[in-house]
Coordinates of C-alpha atoms in Angstrom, one line a residue:
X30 CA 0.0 0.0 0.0
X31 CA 1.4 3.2 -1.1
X32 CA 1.8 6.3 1.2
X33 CA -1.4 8.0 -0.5
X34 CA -3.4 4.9 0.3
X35 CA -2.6 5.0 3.8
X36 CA -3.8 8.6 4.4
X37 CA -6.7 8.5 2.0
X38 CA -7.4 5.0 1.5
X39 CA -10.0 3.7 -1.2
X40 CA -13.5 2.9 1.6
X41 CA -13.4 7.2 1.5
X42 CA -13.6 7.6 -2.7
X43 CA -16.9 6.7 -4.6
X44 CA -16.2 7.3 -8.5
X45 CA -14.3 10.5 -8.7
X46 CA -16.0 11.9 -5.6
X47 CA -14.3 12.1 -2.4
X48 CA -16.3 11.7 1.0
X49 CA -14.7 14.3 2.4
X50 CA -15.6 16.9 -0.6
X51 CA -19.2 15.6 0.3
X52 CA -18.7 16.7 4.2
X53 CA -17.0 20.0 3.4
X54 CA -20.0 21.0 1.1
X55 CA -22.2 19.7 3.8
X56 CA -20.3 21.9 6.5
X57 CA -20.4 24.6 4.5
X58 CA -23.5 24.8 2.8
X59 CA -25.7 23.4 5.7
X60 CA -26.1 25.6 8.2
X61 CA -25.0 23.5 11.1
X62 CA -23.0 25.4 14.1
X63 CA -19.6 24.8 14.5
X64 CA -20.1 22.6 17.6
X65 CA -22.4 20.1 15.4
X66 CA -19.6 20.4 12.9
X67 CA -17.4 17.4 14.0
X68 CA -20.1 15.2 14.8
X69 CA -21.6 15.6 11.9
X70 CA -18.6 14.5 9.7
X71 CA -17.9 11.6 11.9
X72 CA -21.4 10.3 11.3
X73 CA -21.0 10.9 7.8
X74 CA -17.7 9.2 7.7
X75 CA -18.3 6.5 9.5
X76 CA -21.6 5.5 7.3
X77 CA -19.7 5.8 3.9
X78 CA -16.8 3.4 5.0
X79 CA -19.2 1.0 6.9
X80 CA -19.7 -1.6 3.7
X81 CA -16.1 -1.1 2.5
X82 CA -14.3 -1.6 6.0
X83 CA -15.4 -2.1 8.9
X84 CA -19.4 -3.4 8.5
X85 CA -21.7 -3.1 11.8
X86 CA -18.7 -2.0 13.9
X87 CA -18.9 1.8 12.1
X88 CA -22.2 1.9 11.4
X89 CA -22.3 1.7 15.6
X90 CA -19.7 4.8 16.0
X91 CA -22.0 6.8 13.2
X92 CA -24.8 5.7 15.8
X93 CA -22.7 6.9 18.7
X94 CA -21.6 10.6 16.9
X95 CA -25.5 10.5 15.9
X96 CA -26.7 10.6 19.6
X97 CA -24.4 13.0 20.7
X98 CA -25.4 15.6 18.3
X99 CA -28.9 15.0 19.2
X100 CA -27.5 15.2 23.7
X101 CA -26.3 18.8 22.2
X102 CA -29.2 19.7 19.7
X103 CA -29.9 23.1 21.7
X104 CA -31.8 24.8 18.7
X105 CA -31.3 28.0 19.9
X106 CA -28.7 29.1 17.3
X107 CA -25.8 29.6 20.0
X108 CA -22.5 27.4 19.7
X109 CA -20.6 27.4 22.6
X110 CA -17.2 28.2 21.1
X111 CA -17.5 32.1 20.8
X112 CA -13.5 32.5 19.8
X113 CA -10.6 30.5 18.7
X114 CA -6.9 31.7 19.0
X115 CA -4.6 29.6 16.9
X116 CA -0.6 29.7 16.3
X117 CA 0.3 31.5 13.3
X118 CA 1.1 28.8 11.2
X119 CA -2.2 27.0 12.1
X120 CA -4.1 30.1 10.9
X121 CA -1.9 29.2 7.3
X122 CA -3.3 26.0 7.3
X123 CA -6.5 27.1 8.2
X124 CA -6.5 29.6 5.0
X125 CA -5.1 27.6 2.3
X126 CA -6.6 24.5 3.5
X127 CA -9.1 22.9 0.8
X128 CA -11.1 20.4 3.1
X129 CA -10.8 19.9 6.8
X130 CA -9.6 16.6 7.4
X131 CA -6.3 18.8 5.6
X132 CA -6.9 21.1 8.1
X133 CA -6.9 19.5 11.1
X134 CA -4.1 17.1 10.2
X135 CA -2.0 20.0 9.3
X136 CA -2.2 21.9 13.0
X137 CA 0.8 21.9 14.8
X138 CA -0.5 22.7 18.1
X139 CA -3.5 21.1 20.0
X140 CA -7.0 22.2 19.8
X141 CA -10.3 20.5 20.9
X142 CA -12.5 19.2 18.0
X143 CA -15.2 21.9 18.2
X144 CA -12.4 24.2 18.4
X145 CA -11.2 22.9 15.3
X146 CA -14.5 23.1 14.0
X147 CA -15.4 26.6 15.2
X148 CA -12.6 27.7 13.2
X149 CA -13.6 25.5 10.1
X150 CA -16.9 27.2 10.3
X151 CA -15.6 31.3 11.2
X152 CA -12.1 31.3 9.6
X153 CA -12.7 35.5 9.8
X154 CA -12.9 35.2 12.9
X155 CA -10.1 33.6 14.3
X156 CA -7.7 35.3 16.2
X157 CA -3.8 34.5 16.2
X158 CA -2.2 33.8 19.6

């Protein structure tokens, strides 16, 4: 297996299409808030491998990512992330990034997933450290 497959392996391409073009148009284009972000592309990822790798076993983490979003399903249009600092180099990435998986691989210092997401979501307004 080449280097390429290891990092974006075949169970994540369908045709020419990529899932995670799917997921950034979904993040983008779908109005969810940036601290539904992450679980919402977990569920998606996890239901377009499931027949290709892992079966039942994926379809139970989509489940999983699924009932979390529903625990924080607030409805009332707040996330809870108001602001995200990030290093200067991670606000790089974060610019000339062309899907998030890219982006949050790319980061060189830690941040929580709906950090990550928050910042996915609002890149004008993330703030440099």
């Amino acid at each position: 297996m080449s280097e390429k497959d290891k990092i974006n392996p075949s169970h994540y391409k369908f045709g020419d299409m990529e899932s995670m073009d799917f997921v950034d148009n979904v993040l983008k284009y779908g109005k969810f808030k940036a601290h539904q972000a992450h679980y919402v592309a977990n569920i998606i990822k996890y239901l377009v491998r499931a027949p290709r790798k892992n079966g039942l076993e994926d379809l139970q983490k989509a489940r999983w990512y699924l009932d979390r979003l529903i625990e924080k399903w607030d409805g009332s249009g707040q996330d809870e992330i108001s602001s995200v600092r990030m290093a200067k180099r991670d606000l790089e990435v974060l610019k000339s990034a062309t899907n998030v998986v890219d982006f949050w691989n790319a980061c060189t210092e830690f941040y929580s997933d709906e950090e990550l997401a928050w910042a996915w979501v609002h890149p004008e307004l993330v703030e440099q450290k």
